[in-house]
Amino acid sequence: MERKASRRENECEEKTSNSESCELDKDYKTSLITLNVGGYLYITQKQTLTKYPDSFLEGIINGRIMCPFDADGHYFIDRDGLLFRHILNFLRNGELLLPEGFRENQLLAQEAEFFQLKVLSEAVKSRWEKEQLASRETTFLEITDSHDRSQGLRIFCNAPEFIAKIKSRIVLVSKSRLDGFPEEFSVSSNIIQFKYFIKSENGTRLVLKEDNTFVCTLETLKFEAIMTALKCGFRLLTSLDCSRGSIVHSDALHFIK
């Protein structure tokens, strides 16, 4: 009799455990929400969409705002499906994180206003204003000889992030060609100074080591800068010194988008 009673107790405990597990599984599934935004499907948690009270998404989830459904029973929102990933990431992270080179600030600001996310809207507008201010300021990068700053190249551009990209590219190329890195050149905010910068017999400037071993030409660095600019969608506005008759022989390059 004791064994039968024990079995019944175990069976009851298993049923209770399975019942609780099913309930938890059910609760977890119901906490997942699928949204169809302009034809793009997004799956996220209910708590993510309701993070900001009085927002459009919170209103839909809590029934304050009526929203149509697509053929599969998902909430359908007729907005920009690609930009919605940034809306969702903001809800997840609590801050505005955009990919490098993002240029759709105005559209994203409109999406933020539609979804009634005031904090996001203000963050996008602030970012946009900073970019507009930065675009009015010309940034430069100087590549020069540490002993004679008159020898070298200046690159001008109205996009600070482009100058940063050019600098990192030139440093990467130079590092791969200079065994003594970083002794052979130093890098500051807007200046790359090479240790030895002299002219060869045909007029091109060479980067040399102390033992006069050939490393690379300044023209090679200029070519790297021009190619990077073209790949990034910039155009060469003017060569500020064309007296030498060739872009790669000029002392300055000016890029603009």
mmCIF file of N, CA and C in Angstrom, residues 85-216:
data_model
loop_
_atom_site.group_PDB
_atom_site.id
_atom_site.type_symbol
_atom_site.label_atom_id
_atom_site.label_comp_id
_atom_site.label_asym_id
_atom_site.label_seq_id
_atom_site.Cartn_x
_atom_site.Cartn_y
_atom_site.Cartn_z
ATOM 1 N N ARG A 85 14.670 48.460 -38.077
ATOM 2 C CA ARG A 85 15.698 47.766 -37.294
ATOM 3 C C ARG A 85 16.364 48.724 -36.309
ATOM 4 N N HIS A 86 16.504 50.001 -36.709
ATOM 5 C CA HIS A 86 17.116 50.986 -35.817
ATOM 6 C C HIS A 86 16.144 51.372 -34.694
ATOM 7 N N ILE A 87 14.846 51.391 -35.002
ATOM 8 C CA ILE A 87 13.831 51.643 -33.978
ATOM 9 C C ILE A 87 13.883 50.530 -32.940
ATOM 10 N N LEU A 88 13.936 49.292 -33.433
ATOM 11 C CA LEU A 88 13.934 48.128 -32.544
ATOM 12 C C LEU A 88 15.214 48.057 -31.723
ATOM 13 N N ASN A 89 16.332 48.372 -32.332
ATOM 14 C CA ASN A 89 17.600 48.367 -31.596
ATOM 15 C C ASN A 89 17.606 49.433 -30.502
ATOM 16 N N PHE A 90 16.964 50.558 -30.778
ATOM 17 C CA PHE A 90 16.866 51.601 -29.755
ATOM 18 C C PHE A 90 16.041 51.109 -28.572
ATOM 19 N N LEU A 91 14.954 50.406 -28.857
ATOM 20 C CA LEU A 91 14.120 49.864 -27.788
ATOM 21 C C LEU A 91 14.879 48.819 -26.978
ATOM 22 N N ARG A 92 15.739 48.061 -27.648
ATOM 23 C CA ARG A 92 16.497 47.022 -26.961
ATOM 24 C C ARG A 92 17.634 47.605 -26.121
ATOM 25 N N ASN A 93 18.352 48.586 -26.698
ATOM 26 C CA ASN A 93 19.571 49.096 -26.059
ATOM 27 C C ASN A 93 19.354 50.336 -25.201
ATOM 28 N N GLY A 94 18.285 51.071 -25.481
ATOM 29 C CA GLY A 94 18.043 52.299 -24.736
ATOM 30 C C GLY A 94 18.906 53.457 -25.176
ATOM 31 N N GLU A 95 19.600 53.312 -26.304
ATOM 32 C CA GLU A 95 20.425 54.393 -26.851
ATOM 33 C C GLU A 95 20.498 54.264 -28.363
ATOM 34 N N LEU A 96 20.831 55.360 -29.023
ATOM 35 C CA LEU A 96 20.902 55.387 -30.475
ATOM 36 C C LEU A 96 22.259 54.892 -30.946
ATOM 37 N N LEU A 97 22.279 53.755 -31.623
ATOM 38 C CA LEU A 97 23.504 53.173 -32.169
ATOM 39 C C LEU A 97 23.290 52.933 -33.661
ATOM 40 N N LEU A 98 24.006 53.681 -34.487
ATOM 41 C CA LEU A 98 23.829 53.580 -35.935
ATOM 42 C C LEU A 98 25.128 53.137 -36.591
ATOM 43 N N PRO A 99 25.045 52.459 -37.743
ATOM 44 C CA PRO A 99 26.257 52.006 -38.430
ATOM 45 C C PRO A 99 27.059 53.178 -38.978
ATOM 46 N N GLU A 100 28.344 52.952 -39.178
ATOM 47 C CA GLU A 100 29.226 53.988 -39.716
ATOM 48 C C GLU A 100 28.752 54.396 -41.103
ATOM 49 N N GLY A 101 28.727 55.682 -41.349
ATOM 50 C CA GLY A 101 28.318 56.175 -42.657
ATOM 51 C C GLY A 101 26.815 56.316 -42.834
ATOM 52 N N PHE A 102 26.034 56.162 -41.767
ATOM 53 C CA PHE A 102 24.567 56.269 -41.859
ATOM 54 C C PHE A 102 24.182 57.679 -42.304
ATOM 55 N N ARG A 103 23.322 57.770 -43.328
ATOM 56 C CA ARG A 103 22.986 59.062 -43.915
ATOM 57 C C ARG A 103 21.482 59.312 -43.993
ATOM 58 N N GLU A 104 20.682 58.539 -43.297
ATOM 59 C CA GLU A 104 19.233 58.700 -43.394
ATOM 60 C C GLU A 104 18.638 59.254 -42.095
ATOM 61 N N ASN A 105 19.298 60.263 -41.556
ATOM 62 C CA ASN A 105 18.860 60.854 -40.296
ATOM 63 C C ASN A 105 17.454 61.449 -40.394
ATOM 64 N N GLN A 106 17.163 62.139 -41.483
ATOM 65 C CA GLN A 106 15.863 62.783 -41.625
ATOM 66 C C GLN A 106 14.742 61.750 -41.676
ATOM 67 N N LEU A 107 14.953 60.676 -42.423
ATOM 68 C CA LEU A 107 13.952 59.617 -42.510
ATOM 69 C C LEU A 107 13.758 58.927 -41.152
ATOM 70 N N LEU A 108 14.881 58.674 -40.466
ATOM 71 C CA LEU A 108 14.797 58.010 -39.164
ATOM 72 C C LEU A 108 14.086 58.906 -38.147
ATOM 73 N N ALA A 109 14.300 60.216 -38.237
ATOM 74 C CA ALA A 109 13.619 61.152 -37.342
ATOM 75 C C ALA A 109 12.106 61.101 -37.567
ATOM 76 N N GLN A 110 11.703 60.979 -38.833
ATOM 77 C CA GLN A 110 10.279 60.879 -39.145
ATOM 78 C C GLN A 110 9.687 59.578 -38.603
ATOM 79 N N GLU A 111 10.446 58.499 -38.713
ATOM 80 C CA GLU A 111 9.982 57.211 -38.187
ATOM 81 C C GLU A 111 9.845 57.278 -36.664
ATOM 82 N N ALA A 112 10.801 57.917 -36.017
ATOM 83 C CA ALA A 112 10.761 58.046 -34.556
ATOM 84 C C ALA A 112 9.526 58.834 -34.121
ATOM 85 N N GLU A 113 9.190 59.877 -34.876
ATOM 86 C CA GLU A 113 8.008 60.671 -34.551
ATOM 87 C C GLU A 113 6.737 59.854 -34.764
ATOM 88 N N PHE A 114 6.695 59.052 -35.824
ATOM 89 C CA PHE A 114 5.512 58.231 -36.073
ATOM 90 C C PHE A 114 5.295 57.235 -34.939
ATOM 91 N N PHE A 115 6.369 56.609 -34.483
ATOM 92 C CA PHE A 115 6.262 55.622 -33.420
ATOM 93 C C PHE A 115 6.167 56.274 -32.028
ATOM 94 N N GLN A 116 6.110 57.616 -32.040
ATOM 95 C CA GLN A 116 5.911 58.394 -30.810
ATOM 96 C C GLN A 116 6.988 58.102 -29.768
ATOM 97 N N LEU A 117 8.231 58.054 -30.260
ATOM 98 C CA LEU A 117 9.388 57.855 -29.389
ATOM 99 C C LEU A 117 10.154 59.180 -29.324
ATOM 100 N N LYS A 118 9.756 60.035 -28.386
ATOM 101 C CA LYS A 118 10.322 61.376 -28.298
ATOM 102 C C LYS A 118 11.819 61.346 -28.010
ATOM 103 N N VAL A 119 12.251 60.449 -27.154
ATOM 104 C CA VAL A 119 13.674 60.361 -26.792
ATOM 105 C C VAL A 119 14.512 60.016 -28.016
ATOM 106 N N LEU A 120 14.039 59.068 -28.812
ATOM 107 C CA LEU A 120 14.760 58.682 -30.023
ATOM 108 C C LEU A 120 14.754 59.820 -31.029
ATOM 109 N N SER A 121 13.619 60.477 -31.190
ATOM 110 C CA SER A 121 13.516 61.591 -32.127
ATOM 111 C C SER A 121 14.519 62.690 -31.801
ATOM 112 N N GLU A 122 14.646 63.014 -30.525
ATOM 113 C CA GLU A 122 15.603 64.056 -30.099
ATOM 114 C C GLU A 122 17.037 63.605 -30.317
ATOM 115 N N ALA A 123 17.324 62.314 -30.094
ATOM 116 C CA ALA A 123 18.682 61.788 -30.288
ATOM 117 C C ALA A 123 19.077 61.846 -31.761
ATOM 118 N N VAL A 124 18.136 61.514 -32.649
ATOM 119 C CA VAL A 124 18.416 61.545 -34.092
ATOM 120 C C VAL A 124 18.649 62.976 -34.550
ATOM 121 N N LYS A 125 17.797 63.905 -34.097
ATOM 122 C CA LYS A 125 17.936 65.306 -34.494
ATOM 123 C C LYS A 125 19.251 65.888 -33.989
ATOM 124 N N SER A 126 19.659 65.510 -32.772
ATOM 125 C CA SER A 126 20.925 65.989 -32.219
ATOM 126 C C SER A 126 22.093 65.484 -33.053
ATOM 127 N N ARG A 127 22.037 64.208 -33.435
ATOM 128 C CA ARG A 127 23.085 63.616 -34.277
ATOM 129 C C ARG A 127 23.140 64.319 -35.619
ATOM 130 N N TRP A 128 21.991 64.590 -36.178
ATOM 131 C CA TRP A 128 21.879 65.246 -37.477
ATOM 132 C C TRP A 128 22.488 66.647 -37.433
ATOM 133 N N GLU A 129 22.168 67.411 -36.380
ATOM 134 C CA GLU A 129 22.701 68.760 -36.237
ATOM 135 C C GLU A 129 24.217 68.757 -36.109
ATOM 136 N N LYS A 130 24.750 67.777 -35.373
ATOM 137 C CA LYS A 130 26.203 67.683 -35.223
ATOM 138 C C LYS A 130 26.871 67.383 -36.565
ATOM 139 N N GLU A 131 26.250 66.511 -37.357
ATOM 140 C CA GLU A 131 26.811 66.176 -38.672
ATOM 141 C C GLU A 131 26.760 67.378 -39.605
ATOM 142 N N GLN A 132 25.658 68.139 -39.530
ATOM 143 C CA GLN A 132 25.536 69.327 -40.361
ATOM 144 C C GLN A 132 26.605 70.349 -40.006
ATOM 145 N N LEU A 133 26.863 70.503 -38.713
ATOM 146 C CA LEU A 133 27.883 71.448 -38.251
ATOM 147 C C LEU A 133 29.268 70.991 -38.694
ATOM 148 N N ALA A 134 29.517 69.678 -38.554
ATOM 149 C CA ALA A 134 30.826 69.138 -38.935
ATOM 150 C C ALA A 134 31.057 69.247 -40.437
ATOM 151 N N SER A 135 29.977 69.137 -41.227
ATOM 152 C CA SER A 135 30.109 69.178 -42.688
ATOM 153 C C SER A 135 30.521 70.561 -43.184
ATOM 154 N N ARG A 136 30.285 71.594 -42.349
ATOM 155 C CA ARG A 136 30.665 72.952 -42.738
ATOM 156 C C ARG A 136 32.138 73.231 -42.451
ATOM 157 N N GLU A 137 32.744 72.373 -41.657
ATOM 158 C CA GLU A 137 34.140 72.563 -41.277
ATOM 159 C C GLU A 137 35.047 71.636 -42.090
ATOM 160 N N THR A 138 36.045 72.218 -42.711
ATOM 161 C CA THR A 138 36.989 71.425 -43.485
ATOM 162 C C THR A 138 38.022 70.807 -42.562
ATOM 163 N N THR A 139 38.170 69.500 -42.656
ATOM 164 C CA THR A 139 39.151 68.780 -41.858
ATOM 165 C C THR A 139 40.333 68.423 -42.746
ATOM 166 N N PHE A 140 41.508 68.344 -42.164
ATOM 167 C CA PHE A 140 42.684 68.026 -42.970
ATOM 168 C C PHE A 140 43.496 66.905 -42.339
ATOM 169 N N LEU A 141 44.293 66.285 -43.169
ATOM 170 C CA LEU A 141 45.273 65.294 -42.723
ATOM 171 C C LEU A 141 46.600 65.657 -43.368
ATOM 172 N N GLU A 142 47.619 65.751 -42.557
ATOM 173 C CA GLU A 142 48.948 66.123 -43.065
ATOM 174 C C GLU A 142 49.897 64.940 -42.962
ATOM 175 N N ILE A 143 50.532 64.627 -44.092
ATOM 176 C CA ILE A 143 51.551 63.566 -44.142
ATOM 177 C C ILE A 143 52.874 64.271 -44.403
ATOM 178 N N THR A 144 53.785 64.179 -43.467
ATOM 179 C CA THR A 144 54.962 65.030 -43.569
ATOM 180 C C THR A 144 56.222 64.358 -43.034
ATOM 181 N N ASP A 145 57.343 65.019 -43.291
ATOM 182 C CA ASP A 145 58.648 64.603 -42.776
ATOM 183 C C ASP A 145 58.818 65.221 -41.389
ATOM 184 N N SER A 146 59.212 64.425 -40.433
ATOM 185 C CA SER A 146 59.357 64.940 -39.067
ATOM 186 C C SER A 146 60.465 65.987 -38.963
ATOM 187 N N HIS A 147 61.380 66.012 -39.936
ATOM 188 C CA HIS A 147 62.484 66.979 -39.914
ATOM 189 C C HIS A 147 62.189 68.205 -40.779
ATOM 190 N N ASP A 148 61.279 68.081 -41.741
ATOM 191 C CA ASP A 148 60.992 69.187 -42.654
ATOM 192 C C ASP A 148 59.518 69.130 -43.039
ATOM 193 N N ARG A 149 58.688 69.910 -42.354
ATOM 194 C CA ARG A 149 57.247 69.838 -42.575
ATOM 195 C C ARG A 149 56.825 70.440 -43.909
ATOM 196 N N SER A 150 57.746 71.099 -44.606
ATOM 197 C CA SER A 150 57.413 71.623 -45.937
ATOM 198 C C SER A 150 57.366 70.500 -46.968
ATOM 199 N N GLN A 151 57.927 69.358 -46.596
ATOM 200 C CA GLN A 151 57.921 68.202 -47.485
ATOM 201 C C GLN A 151 56.742 67.300 -47.110
ATOM 202 N N GLY A 152 55.830 67.089 -48.024
ATOM 203 C CA GLY A 152 54.735 66.189 -47.713
ATOM 204 C C GLY A 152 53.457 66.478 -48.464
ATOM 205 N N LEU A 153 52.337 66.109 -47.874
ATOM 206 C CA LEU A 153 51.038 66.205 -48.532
ATOM 207 C C LEU A 153 49.977 66.572 -47.511
ATOM 208 N N ARG A 154 49.022 67.406 -47.933
ATOM 209 C CA ARG A 154 47.854 67.711 -47.107
ATOM 210 C C ARG A 154 46.599 67.262 -47.855
ATOM 211 N N ILE A 155 45.710 66.593 -47.121
ATOM 212 C CA ILE A 155 44.444 66.142 -47.685
ATOM 213 C C ILE A 155 43.324 66.877 -46.958
ATOM 214 N N PHE A 156 42.488 67.585 -47.715
ATOM 215 C CA PHE A 156 41.381 68.340 -47.146
ATOM 216 C C PHE A 156 40.056 67.660 -47.501
ATOM 217 N N CYS A 157 39.128 67.684 -46.562
ATOM 218 C CA CYS A 157 37.807 67.113 -46.829
ATOM 219 C C CYS A 157 36.815 67.677 -45.813
ATOM 220 N N ASN A 158 35.529 67.805 -46.225
ATOM 221 C CA ASN A 158 34.517 68.346 -45.316
ATOM 222 C C ASN A 158 33.814 67.251 -44.524
ATOM 223 N N ALA A 159 34.383 66.035 -44.507
ATOM 224 C CA ALA A 159 33.811 64.921 -43.743
ATOM 225 C C ALA A 159 34.885 64.358 -42.808
ATOM 226 N N PRO A 160 34.813 64.671 -41.526
ATOM 227 C CA PRO A 160 35.821 64.205 -40.556
ATOM 228 C C PRO A 160 35.980 62.696 -40.538
ATOM 229 N N GLU A 161 34.864 61.945 -40.698
ATOM 230 C CA GLU A 161 34.958 60.483 -40.666
ATOM 231 C C GLU A 161 35.753 59.950 -41.850
ATOM 232 N N PHE A 162 35.714 60.699 -42.985
ATOM 233 C CA PHE A 162 36.492 60.282 -44.151
ATOM 234 C C PHE A 162 37.987 60.471 -43.885
ATOM 235 N N ILE A 163 38.332 61.604 -43.280
ATOM 236 C CA ILE A 163 39.733 61.854 -42.928
ATOM 237 C C ILE A 163 40.242 60.764 -41.994
ATOM 238 N N ALA A 164 39.403 60.354 -41.037
ATOM 239 C CA ALA A 164 39.790 59.286 -40.104
ATOM 240 C C ALA A 164 40.015 57.980 -40.850
ATOM 241 N N LYS A 165 39.176 57.717 -41.854
ATOM 242 C CA LYS A 165 39.312 56.490 -42.635
ATOM 243 C C LYS A 165 40.578 56.518 -43.481
ATOM 244 N N ILE A 166 40.849 57.676 -44.096
ATOM 245 C CA ILE A 166 42.069 57.848 -44.889
ATOM 246 C C ILE A 166 43.295 57.622 -44.007
ATOM 247 N N LYS A 167 43.272 58.216 -42.818
ATOM 248 C CA LYS A 167 44.423 58.097 -41.910
ATOM 249 C C LYS A 167 44.671 56.640 -41.518
ATOM 250 N N SER A 168 43.590 55.941 -41.160
ATOM 251 C CA SER A 168 43.750 54.542 -40.749
ATOM 252 C C SER A 168 44.240 53.685 -41.908
ATOM 253 N N ARG A 169 43.792 54.019 -43.122
ATOM 254 C CA ARG A 169 44.225 53.262 -44.304
ATOM 255 C C ARG A 169 45.712 53.482 -44.581
ATOM 256 N N ILE A 170 46.153 54.723 -44.520
ATOM 257 C CA ILE A 170 47.565 55.036 -44.775
ATOM 258 C C ILE A 170 48.462 54.423 -43.705
ATOM 259 N N VAL A 171 48.013 54.477 -42.451
ATOM 260 C CA VAL A 171 48.777 53.867 -41.361
ATOM 261 C C VAL A 171 48.880 52.356 -41.576
ATOM 262 N N LEU A 172 47.765 51.746 -42.007
ATOM 263 C CA LEU A 172 47.763 50.302 -42.246
ATOM 264 C C LEU A 172 48.731 49.927 -43.354
ATOM 265 N N VAL A 173 48.684 50.678 -44.452
ATOM 266 C CA VAL A 173 49.574 50.418 -45.590
ATOM 267 C C VAL A 173 51.029 50.627 -45.194
ATOM 268 N N SER A 174 51.288 51.732 -44.498
ATOM 269 C CA SER A 174 52.658 52.042 -44.093
ATOM 270 C C SER A 174 53.187 51.027 -43.103
ATOM 271 N N LYS A 175 52.331 50.604 -42.180
ATOM 272 C CA LYS A 175 52.745 49.627 -41.175
ATOM 273 C C LYS A 175 53.174 48.322 -41.828
ATOM 274 N N SER A 176 52.464 47.934 -42.908
ATOM 275 C CA SER A 176 52.785 46.683 -43.583
ATOM 276 C C SER A 176 54.102 46.771 -44.349
ATOM 277 N N ARG A 177 54.550 48.012 -44.605
ATOM 278 C CA ARG A 177 55.775 48.185 -45.396
ATOM 279 C C ARG A 177 56.971 48.634 -44.570
ATOM 280 N N LEU A 178 56.697 48.995 -43.318
ATOM 281 C CA LEU A 178 57.779 49.475 -42.462
ATOM 282 C C LEU A 178 58.034 48.482 -41.333
ATOM 283 N N ASP A 179 59.202 47.840 -41.387
ATOM 284 C CA ASP A 179 59.524 46.814 -40.392
ATOM 285 C C ASP A 179 59.664 47.393 -38.991
ATOM 286 N N GLY A 180 60.108 48.644 -38.899
ATOM 287 C CA GLY A 180 60.386 49.240 -37.601
ATOM 288 C C GLY A 180 59.210 49.958 -36.976
ATOM 289 N N PHE A 181 58.004 49.710 -37.446
ATOM 290 C CA PHE A 181 56.822 50.383 -36.888
ATOM 291 C C PHE A 181 56.756 50.149 -35.382
ATOM 292 N N PRO A 182 56.473 51.174 -34.546
ATOM 293 C CA PRO A 182 56.110 52.525 -34.971
ATOM 294 C C PRO A 182 57.287 53.510 -34.985
ATOM 295 N N GLU A 183 58.516 53.008 -34.869
ATOM 296 C CA GLU A 183 59.661 53.915 -34.810
ATOM 297 C C GLU A 183 59.820 54.740 -36.082
ATOM 298 N N GLU A 184 59.382 54.174 -37.231
ATOM 299 C CA GLU A 184 59.607 54.854 -38.507
ATOM 300 C C GLU A 184 58.667 56.038 -38.720
ATOM 301 N N PHE A 185 57.518 56.069 -38.043
ATOM 302 C CA PHE A 185 56.645 57.228 -38.161
ATOM 303 C C PHE A 185 55.734 57.325 -36.942
ATOM 304 N N SER A 186 55.247 58.550 -36.685
ATOM 305 C CA SER A 186 54.364 58.789 -35.546
ATOM 306 C C SER A 186 53.021 59.317 -36.051
ATOM 307 N N VAL A 187 51.962 59.062 -35.279
ATOM 308 C CA VAL A 187 50.613 59.454 -35.684
ATOM 309 C C VAL A 187 49.968 60.267 -34.572
ATOM 310 N N SER A 188 49.485 61.459 -34.926
ATOM 311 C CA SER A 188 48.721 62.271 -33.981
ATOM 312 C C SER A 188 47.326 62.484 -34.567
ATOM 313 N N SER A 189 46.558 63.429 -34.018
ATOM 314 C CA SER A 189 45.173 63.611 -34.450
ATOM 315 C C SER A 189 45.042 63.921 -35.937
ATOM 316 N N ASN A 190 45.844 64.847 -36.457
ATOM 317 C CA ASN A 190 45.730 65.234 -37.861
ATOM 318 C C ASN A 190 47.043 65.146 -38.629
ATOM 319 N N ILE A 191 48.049 64.551 -38.008
ATOM 320 C CA ILE A 191 49.366 64.528 -38.667
ATOM 321 C C ILE A 191 49.998 63.141 -38.583
ATOM 322 N N ILE A 192 50.527 62.701 -39.721
ATOM 323 C CA ILE A 192 51.344 61.481 -39.775
ATOM 324 C C ILE A 192 52.755 61.926 -40.149
ATOM 325 N N GLN A 193 53.707 61.743 -39.255
ATOM 326 C CA GLN A 193 55.075 62.173 -39.511
ATOM 327 C C GLN A 193 55.984 60.966 -39.721
ATOM 328 N N PHE A 194 56.601 60.933 -40.899
ATOM 329 C CA PHE A 194 57.579 59.889 -41.188
ATOM 330 C C PHE A 194 58.959 60.350 -40.746
ATOM 331 N N LYS A 195 59.785 59.394 -40.392
ATOM 332 C CA LYS A 195 61.100 59.720 -39.849
ATOM 333 C C LYS A 195 62.042 60.261 -40.914
ATOM 334 N N TYR A 196 61.967 59.676 -42.121
ATOM 335 C CA TYR A 196 62.856 60.124 -43.189
ATOM 336 C C TYR A 196 62.064 60.321 -44.466
ATOM 337 N N PHE A 197 62.183 61.519 -45.026
ATOM 338 C CA PHE A 197 61.424 61.922 -46.199
ATOM 339 C C PHE A 197 62.378 62.707 -47.104
ATOM 340 N N ILE A 198 62.902 62.123 -48.159
ATOM 341 C CA ILE A 198 63.839 62.852 -49.013
ATOM 342 C C ILE A 198 63.449 62.693 -50.475
ATOM 343 N N LYS A 199 64.033 63.503 -51.330
ATOM 344 C CA LYS A 199 63.742 63.438 -52.757
ATOM 345 C C LYS A 199 64.724 62.519 -53.465
ATOM 346 N N SER A 200 64.200 61.765 -54.410
ATOM 347 C CA SER A 200 65.082 60.950 -55.248
ATOM 348 C C SER A 200 65.515 61.794 -56.440
ATOM 349 N N GLU A 201 66.339 61.217 -57.315
ATOM 350 C CA GLU A 201 66.881 61.979 -58.439
ATOM 351 C C GLU A 201 65.800 62.431 -59.410
ATOM 352 N N ASN A 202 64.731 61.610 -59.585
ATOM 353 C CA ASN A 202 63.696 61.990 -60.544
ATOM 354 C C ASN A 202 62.608 62.868 -59.929
ATOM 355 N N GLY A 203 62.791 63.299 -58.685
ATOM 356 C CA GLY A 203 61.876 64.252 -58.086
ATOM 357 C C GLY A 203 60.853 63.661 -57.139
ATOM 358 N N THR A 204 60.647 62.370 -57.158
ATOM 359 C CA THR A 204 59.656 61.776 -56.251
ATOM 360 C C THR A 204 60.231 61.685 -54.853
ATOM 361 N N ARG A 205 59.385 61.858 -53.890
ATOM 362 C CA ARG A 205 59.847 61.774 -52.505
ATOM 363 C C ARG A 205 59.765 60.339 -52.028
ATOM 364 N N LEU A 206 60.798 59.901 -51.364
ATOM 365 C CA LEU A 206 60.851 58.528 -50.878
ATOM 366 C C LEU A 206 60.850 58.488 -49.359
ATOM 367 N N VAL A 207 60.242 57.454 -48.822
ATOM 368 C CA VAL A 207 60.338 57.188 -47.385
ATOM 369 C C VAL A 207 61.472 56.183 -47.228
ATOM 370 N N LEU A 208 62.526 56.601 -46.522
ATOM 371 C CA LEU A 208 63.712 55.753 -46.403
ATOM 372 C C LEU A 208 64.017 55.435 -44.945
ATOM 373 N N LYS A 209 64.646 54.307 -44.742
ATOM 374 C CA LYS A 209 65.165 53.970 -43.424
ATOM 375 C C LYS A 209 66.579 54.539 -43.285
ATOM 376 N N GLU A 210 67.124 54.387 -42.112
ATOM 377 C CA GLU A 210 68.456 54.952 -41.864
ATOM 378 C C GLU A 210 69.511 54.340 -42.777
ATOM 379 N N ASP A 211 69.319 53.078 -43.174
ATOM 380 C CA ASP A 211 70.319 52.445 -44.034
ATOM 381 C C ASP A 211 70.023 52.691 -45.511
ATOM 382 N N ASN A 212 69.116 53.684 -45.807
ATOM 383 C CA ASN A 212 68.753 54.059 -47.177
ATOM 384 C C ASN A 212 68.061 52.941 -47.953
ATOM 385 N N THR A 213 67.447 52.018 -47.260
ATOM 386 C CA THR A 213 66.677 50.965 -47.935
ATOM 387 C C THR A 213 65.347 51.537 -48.401
ATOM 388 N N PHE A 214 64.963 51.283 -49.653
ATOM 389 C CA PHE A 214 63.705 51.790 -50.200
ATOM 390 C C PHE A 214 62.514 51.133 -49.505
ATOM 391 N N VAL A 215 61.548 51.914 -49.111
ATOM 392 C CA VAL A 215 60.341 51.376 -48.492
ATOM 393 C C VAL A 215 59.123 51.671 -49.366
ATOM 394 N N CYS A 216 58.735 52.926 -49.510
ATOM 395 C CA CYS A 216 57.617 53.275 -50.383
ATOM 396 C C CYS A 216 57.689 54.744 -50.757
#
